[in-house]
XYZ file of C-alpha atoms in Angstrom:
39
model
C -5.648 -37.229 141.153
C -5.607 -35.227 143.957
C -3.239 -36.126 146.659
C -4.473 -34.114 149.463
C -7.682 -35.683 148.768
C -6.349 -38.918 149.240
C -4.623 -37.927 152.103
C -7.850 -36.802 153.837
C -9.516 -40.184 153.136
C -6.642 -41.850 154.764
C -7.051 -40.022 157.669
C -10.483 -40.578 158.127
C -9.880 -44.301 157.521
C -7.403 -44.198 160.044
C -10.269 -42.513 162.521
C -12.684 -44.814 161.775
C -10.580 -48.394 162.124
C -8.976 -46.479 165.691
C -12.612 -46.025 166.861
C -13.558 -49.428 165.674
C -10.495 -51.028 167.514
C -11.146 -48.701 170.601
C -14.940 -50.301 170.810
C -13.844 -53.885 170.297
C -11.223 -53.142 173.448
C -13.835 -51.672 175.422
C -16.403 -55.046 175.007
C -13.655 -57.280 175.373
C -12.901 -55.795 178.716
C -16.140 -55.638 180.066
C -17.683 -52.772 178.292
C -16.239 -49.767 180.233
C -14.691 -47.023 178.265
C -11.240 -45.663 177.839
C -9.358 -45.419 181.554
C -9.325 -42.290 182.698
C -5.587 -40.931 183.086
C -4.378 -40.944 186.512
C -3.306 -37.597 188.015
């Protein structure tokens, strides 16, 4: 098996999971997108 492909797939799955978590968080907090960074 190619470990590089395995790591690539783990990275893709991790990104998808993060996006889903962000979508759920946005829904829970009233559907607002990620808060803009204060500068």
